[in-house]
Amino acid sequence: MNTERTNAARTRAARTRAARTATEPAEAIGVGVTLGLFAAWALHDAEEVAMVPRWSRTRVPELRERIPGVPEAVWERLESLDGRRFATAVGVMALIVGAAAADGYRTGGRSAFYQQALTGFGLHGFMHLAQAAAIRGYTPGSVTSPLLVIPFTAWARKRLREAGLLHPTRPRDLALGLGAAAAATAVSHAVADRLLRAR
């Protein structure tokens, strides 16, 4: 009888620990891993907000002549990114990234939304470097990408793996991360356009 009671008590204790672990905040892996996503994104996008308007005015005409195969709609879109429009899109993106980071904190890093946002953030850093390499020059975001975006993502993913919260990366994960980043970018610019048209 005592053995049964002891076993039952151990089972209840194990379930309690599991439930606590599943819902505890991100202190278990460090707040920086989850909420740090928003901080890293904010610093990175500060570079873009500061540089995009001037870069669009001065470099797009030159690049249009150097790379004639790019569809005209791409150049027109780049030229339309004045400071107000781009800053509004960044503000919308802040809500998305902030929500992902908060969900990561709430779930202790387990949130699929947070993990996909983190992966997308890192991949988007590599895209900045690829863009800079393609034009053989500076593009907005290419300074903070190797200094902040990629190192932060690698560190955060390492902490998640050490905590057993992140499985080995699969091609599907990369596709989801890129898709999440592309979708968030499209939504932020679409909302920004609508907000500015409504004024």
mmCIF file of N, CA, C and O in Angstrom, residues 17-75:
data_model
loop_
_atom_site.group_PDB
_atom_site.id
_atom_site.type_symbol
_atom_site.label_atom_id
_atom_site.label_comp_id
_atom_site.label_asym_id
_atom_site.label_seq_id
_atom_site.Cartn_x
_atom_site.Cartn_y
_atom_site.Cartn_z
ATOM 1 N N ARG A 17 5.898 18.808 -12.405
ATOM 2 C CA ARG A 17 7.128 19.384 -12.963
ATOM 3 C C ARG A 17 7.025 19.570 -14.464
ATOM 4 O O ARG A 17 7.458 20.583 -15.012
ATOM 5 N N ALA A 18 6.429 18.592 -15.148
ATOM 6 C CA ALA A 18 6.283 18.689 -16.604
ATOM 7 C C ALA A 18 5.379 19.831 -16.985
ATOM 8 O O ALA A 18 5.652 20.584 -17.932
ATOM 9 N N ALA A 19 4.276 19.982 -16.241
ATOM 10 C CA ALA A 19 3.346 21.074 -16.546
ATOM 11 C C ALA A 19 3.991 22.421 -16.293
ATOM 12 O O ALA A 19 3.837 23.372 -17.056
ATOM 13 N N ARG A 20 4.782 22.501 -15.205
ATOM 14 C CA ARG A 20 5.462 23.757 -14.900
ATOM 15 C C ARG A 20 6.484 24.103 -15.961
ATOM 16 O O ARG A 20 6.618 25.242 -16.399
ATOM 17 N N THR A 21 7.234 23.083 -16.392
ATOM 18 C CA THR A 21 8.252 23.294 -17.426
ATOM 19 C C THR A 21 7.628 23.732 -18.737
ATOM 20 O O THR A 21 8.168 24.573 -19.466
ATOM 21 N N ALA A 22 6.457 23.184 -19.077
ATOM 22 C CA ALA A 22 5.808 23.502 -20.353
ATOM 23 C C ALA A 22 5.262 24.903 -20.399
ATOM 24 O O ALA A 22 5.030 25.451 -21.473
ATOM 25 N N THR A 23 5.042 25.509 -19.208
ATOM 26 C CA THR A 23 4.417 26.836 -19.197
ATOM 27 C C THR A 23 5.309 27.903 -18.593
ATOM 28 O O THR A 23 4.940 29.069 -18.594
ATOM 29 N N GLU A 24 6.486 27.546 -18.060
ATOM 30 C CA GLU A 24 7.325 28.545 -17.420
ATOM 31 C C GLU A 24 7.859 29.514 -18.458
ATOM 32 O O GLU A 24 8.061 29.174 -19.616
ATOM 33 N N PRO A 25 8.117 30.774 -18.057
ATOM 34 C CA PRO A 25 8.620 31.766 -18.998
ATOM 35 C C PRO A 25 10.050 31.479 -19.401
ATOM 36 O O PRO A 25 10.667 30.514 -18.961
ATOM 37 N N ALA A 26 10.593 32.372 -20.219
ATOM 38 C CA ALA A 26 11.858 32.086 -20.882
ATOM 39 C C ALA A 26 13.084 32.204 -19.993
ATOM 40 O O ALA A 26 14.191 32.051 -20.471
ATOM 41 N N GLU A 27 12.908 32.447 -18.659
ATOM 42 C CA GLU A 27 14.076 32.500 -17.800
ATOM 43 C C GLU A 27 14.892 31.216 -17.896
ATOM 44 O O GLU A 27 16.095 31.205 -17.681
ATOM 45 N N ALA A 28 14.225 30.087 -18.181
ATOM 46 C CA ALA A 28 14.918 28.809 -18.258
ATOM 47 C C ALA A 28 15.998 28.823 -19.325
ATOM 48 O O ALA A 28 17.021 28.153 -19.195
ATOM 49 N N ILE A 29 15.799 29.568 -20.400
ATOM 50 C CA ILE A 29 16.802 29.643 -21.459
ATOM 51 C C ILE A 29 17.425 31.032 -21.533
ATOM 52 O O ILE A 29 18.332 31.258 -22.312
ATOM 53 N N GLY A 30 16.919 31.950 -20.742
ATOM 54 C CA GLY A 30 17.418 33.312 -20.771
ATOM 55 C C GLY A 30 16.493 34.219 -21.557
ATOM 56 O O GLY A 30 16.119 33.909 -22.686
ATOM 57 N N VAL A 31 16.121 35.321 -20.943
ATOM 58 C CA VAL A 31 15.207 36.258 -21.600
ATOM 59 C C VAL A 31 15.793 36.771 -22.915
ATOM 60 O O VAL A 31 15.073 37.037 -23.870
ATOM 61 N N GLY A 32 17.109 36.885 -22.968
ATOM 62 C CA GLY A 32 17.747 37.399 -24.171
ATOM 63 C C GLY A 32 17.489 36.555 -25.401
ATOM 64 O O GLY A 32 17.475 37.071 -26.522
ATOM 65 N N VAL A 33 17.261 35.267 -25.208
ATOM 66 C CA VAL A 33 17.035 34.378 -26.346
ATOM 67 C C VAL A 33 15.713 34.705 -27.038
ATOM 68 O O VAL A 33 15.615 34.640 -28.266
ATOM 69 N N THR A 34 14.708 35.050 -26.255
ATOM 70 C CA THR A 34 13.377 35.294 -26.820
ATOM 71 C C THR A 34 13.123 36.780 -27.058
ATOM 72 O O THR A 34 12.992 37.219 -28.203
ATOM 73 N N LEU A 35 13.108 37.562 -25.990
ATOM 74 C CA LEU A 35 12.874 39.001 -26.168
ATOM 75 C C LEU A 35 14.039 39.673 -26.880
ATOM 76 O O LEU A 35 13.879 40.743 -27.479
ATOM 77 N N GLY A 36 15.205 39.017 -26.835
ATOM 78 C CA GLY A 36 16.354 39.552 -27.568
ATOM 79 C C GLY A 36 16.130 39.599 -29.055
ATOM 80 O O GLY A 36 16.768 40.391 -29.762
ATOM 81 N N LEU A 37 15.230 38.757 -29.554
ATOM 82 C CA LEU A 37 14.901 38.797 -30.984
ATOM 83 C C LEU A 37 14.396 40.176 -31.371
ATOM 84 O O LEU A 37 14.800 40.735 -32.398
ATOM 85 N N PHE A 38 13.516 40.725 -30.552
ATOM 86 C CA PHE A 38 12.973 42.049 -30.873
ATOM 87 C C PHE A 38 14.061 43.120 -30.779
ATOM 88 O O PHE A 38 14.130 44.019 -31.625
ATOM 89 N N ALA A 39 14.919 43.020 -29.767
ATOM 90 C CA ALA A 39 15.990 44.008 -29.622
ATOM 91 C C ALA A 39 16.949 43.959 -30.809
ATOM 92 O O ALA A 39 17.334 45.005 -31.361
ATOM 93 N N ALA A 40 17.344 42.751 -31.215
ATOM 94 C CA ALA A 40 18.250 42.610 -32.353
ATOM 95 C C ALA A 40 17.597 43.124 -33.627
ATOM 96 O O ALA A 40 18.239 43.811 -34.439
ATOM 97 N N TRP A 41 16.314 42.795 -33.814
ATOM 98 C CA TRP A 41 15.603 43.274 -34.996
ATOM 99 C C TRP A 41 15.544 44.803 -35.004
ATOM 100 O O TRP A 41 15.740 45.430 -36.054
ATOM 101 N N ALA A 42 15.253 45.408 -33.843
ATOM 102 C CA ALA A 42 15.119 46.868 -33.773
ATOM 103 C C ALA A 42 16.425 47.560 -34.153
ATOM 104 O O ALA A 42 16.419 48.560 -34.893
ATOM 105 N N LEU A 43 17.546 47.047 -33.665
ATOM 106 C CA LEU A 43 18.836 47.649 -34.012
ATOM 107 C C LEU A 43 19.132 47.480 -35.500
ATOM 108 O O LEU A 43 19.632 48.407 -36.154
ATOM 109 N N HIS A 44 18.816 46.313 -36.023
ATOM 110 C CA HIS A 44 19.038 46.058 -37.447
ATOM 111 C C HIS A 44 18.171 46.979 -38.306
ATOM 112 O O HIS A 44 18.659 47.590 -39.272
ATOM 113 N N ASP A 45 16.907 47.083 -37.960
ATOM 114 C CA ASP A 45 16.023 47.908 -38.781
ATOM 115 C C ASP A 45 16.271 49.396 -38.602
ATOM 116 O O ASP A 45 15.890 50.191 -39.465
ATOM 117 N N ALA A 46 16.923 49.773 -37.499
ATOM 118 C CA ALA A 46 17.320 51.175 -37.356
ATOM 119 C C ALA A 46 18.289 51.559 -38.467
ATOM 120 O O ALA A 46 18.241 52.679 -39.004
ATOM 121 N N GLU A 47 19.178 50.629 -38.817
ATOM 122 C CA GLU A 47 20.091 50.881 -39.942
ATOM 123 C C GLU A 47 19.294 51.072 -41.237
ATOM 124 O O GLU A 47 19.567 51.991 -42.021
ATOM 125 N N GLU A 48 18.317 50.208 -41.454
ATOM 126 C CA GLU A 48 17.536 50.295 -42.685
ATOM 127 C C GLU A 48 16.729 51.589 -42.743
ATOM 128 O O GLU A 48 16.666 52.251 -43.785
ATOM 129 N N VAL A 49 16.090 51.956 -41.635
ATOM 130 C CA VAL A 49 15.296 53.190 -41.609
ATOM 131 C C VAL A 49 16.182 54.398 -41.904
ATOM 132 O O VAL A 49 15.782 55.323 -42.618
ATOM 133 N N ALA A 50 17.399 54.385 -41.365
ATOM 134 C CA ALA A 50 18.305 55.518 -41.565
ATOM 135 C C ALA A 50 18.839 55.581 -42.989
ATOM 136 O O ALA A 50 19.075 56.675 -43.528
ATOM 137 N N MET A 51 19.017 54.427 -43.646
ATOM 138 C CA MET A 51 19.726 54.399 -44.919
ATOM 139 C C MET A 51 18.859 54.202 -46.157
ATOM 140 O O MET A 51 19.265 54.597 -47.258
ATOM 141 N N VAL A 52 17.702 53.568 -46.036
ATOM 142 C CA VAL A 52 16.908 53.228 -47.230
ATOM 143 C C VAL A 52 16.529 54.440 -48.075
ATOM 144 O O VAL A 52 16.713 54.415 -49.309
ATOM 145 N N PRO A 53 15.983 55.522 -47.502
ATOM 146 C CA PRO A 53 15.563 56.642 -48.368
ATOM 147 C C PRO A 53 16.704 57.207 -49.213
ATOM 148 O O PRO A 53 16.552 57.391 -50.427
ATOM 149 N N ARG A 54 17.837 57.475 -48.577
ATOM 150 C CA ARG A 54 18.970 58.044 -49.324
ATOM 151 C C ARG A 54 19.510 57.037 -50.328
ATOM 152 O O ARG A 54 19.839 57.390 -51.467
ATOM 153 N N TRP A 55 19.620 55.767 -49.922
ATOM 154 C CA TRP A 55 20.133 54.734 -50.818
ATOM 155 C C TRP A 55 19.234 54.586 -52.042
ATOM 156 O O TRP A 55 19.730 54.453 -53.172
ATOM 157 N N SER A 56 17.940 54.632 -51.841
ATOM 158 C CA SER A 56 16.998 54.498 -52.959
ATOM 159 C C SER A 56 17.154 55.645 -53.953
ATOM 160 O O SER A 56 17.106 55.443 -55.165
ATOM 161 N N ARG A 57 17.354 56.853 -53.434
ATOM 162 C CA ARG A 57 17.494 58.023 -54.304
ATOM 163 C C ARG A 57 18.797 58.003 -55.086
ATOM 164 O O ARG A 57 18.827 58.354 -56.269
ATOM 165 N N THR A 58 19.871 57.591 -54.424
ATOM 166 C CA THR A 58 21.183 57.730 -55.059
ATOM 167 C C THR A 58 21.645 56.494 -55.819
ATOM 168 O O THR A 58 22.356 56.612 -56.825
ATOM 169 N N ARG A 59 21.257 55.297 -55.367
ATOM 170 C CA ARG A 59 21.799 54.089 -55.980
ATOM 171 C C ARG A 59 20.872 53.420 -56.989
ATOM 172 O O ARG A 59 21.342 52.764 -57.925
ATOM 173 N N VAL A 60 19.568 53.562 -56.813
ATOM 174 C CA VAL A 60 18.636 52.861 -57.716
ATOM 175 C C VAL A 60 18.809 53.290 -59.170
ATOM 176 O O VAL A 60 18.847 52.435 -60.067
ATOM 177 N N PRO A 61 18.918 54.594 -59.480
ATOM 178 C CA PRO A 61 19.131 54.965 -60.887
ATOM 179 C C PRO A 61 20.385 54.321 -61.483
ATOM 180 O O PRO A 61 20.366 53.863 -62.635
ATOM 181 N N GLU A 62 21.457 54.267 -60.706
ATOM 182 C CA GLU A 62 22.703 53.654 -61.184
ATOM 183 C C GLU A 62 22.518 52.151 -61.389
ATOM 184 O O GLU A 62 22.951 51.587 -62.400
ATOM 185 N N LEU A 63 21.867 51.502 -60.429
ATOM 186 C CA LEU A 63 21.672 50.054 -60.524
ATOM 187 C C LEU A 63 20.733 49.682 -61.671
ATOM 188 O O LEU A 63 20.901 48.642 -62.305
ATOM 189 N N ARG A 64 19.775 50.537 -61.952
ATOM 190 C CA ARG A 64 18.853 50.279 -63.071
ATOM 191 C C ARG A 64 19.625 50.194 -64.385
ATOM 192 O O ARG A 64 19.313 49.367 -65.244
ATOM 193 N N GLU A 65 20.632 51.024 -64.530
ATOM 194 C CA GLU A 65 21.439 50.994 -65.748
ATOM 195 C C GLU A 65 22.410 49.812 -65.749
ATOM 196 O O GLU A 65 22.647 49.200 -66.798
ATOM 197 N N ARG A 66 22.953 49.473 -64.590
ATOM 198 C CA ARG A 66 23.926 48.385 -64.508
ATOM 199 C C ARG A 66 23.302 47.013 -64.656
ATOM 200 O O ARG A 66 23.927 46.082 -65.151
ATOM 201 N N ILE A 67 22.034 46.870 -64.186
ATOM 202 C CA ILE A 67 21.382 45.552 -64.185
ATOM 203 C C ILE A 67 20.065 45.661 -64.954
ATOM 204 O O ILE A 67 18.982 45.736 -64.365
ATOM 205 N N PRO A 68 20.122 45.689 -66.275
ATOM 206 C CA PRO A 68 18.911 45.929 -67.077
ATOM 207 C C PRO A 68 17.905 44.784 -67.053
ATOM 208 O O PRO A 68 16.744 44.978 -67.414
ATOM 209 N N GLY A 69 18.312 43.600 -66.607
ATOM 210 C CA GLY A 69 17.398 42.461 -66.641
ATOM 211 C C GLY A 69 16.365 42.442 -65.524
ATOM 212 O O GLY A 69 15.431 41.631 -65.548
ATOM 213 N N VAL A 70 16.504 43.327 -64.535
ATOM 214 C CA VAL A 70 15.564 43.350 -63.412
ATOM 215 C C VAL A 70 14.253 43.990 -63.874
ATOM 216 O O VAL A 70 14.262 45.031 -64.535
ATOM 217 N N PRO A 71 13.106 43.387 -63.535
ATOM 218 C CA PRO A 71 11.816 43.955 -63.933
ATOM 219 C C PRO A 71 11.655 45.399 -63.461
ATOM 220 O O PRO A 71 12.070 45.755 -62.355
ATOM 221 N N GLU A 72 11.059 46.224 -64.294
ATOM 222 C CA GLU A 72 10.888 47.640 -63.980
ATOM 223 C C GLU A 72 10.091 47.852 -62.698
ATOM 224 O O GLU A 72 10.317 48.811 -61.956
ATOM 225 N N ALA A 73 9.155 46.939 -62.429
ATOM 226 C CA ALA A 73 8.333 47.074 -61.218
ATOM 227 C C ALA A 73 9.182 47.042 -59.949
ATOM 228 O O ALA A 73 8.850 47.692 -58.948
ATOM 229 N N VAL A 74 10.295 46.303 -59.988
ATOM 230 C CA VAL A 74 11.183 46.235 -58.827
ATOM 231 C C VAL A 74 11.833 47.583 -58.581
ATOM 232 O O VAL A 74 11.879 48.081 -57.447
ATOM 233 N N TRP A 75 12.321 48.204 -59.656
ATOM 234 C CA TRP A 75 12.945 49.519 -59.507
ATOM 235 C C TRP A 75 11.930 50.557 -59.047
ATOM 236 O O TRP A 75 12.243 51.405 -58.195
#
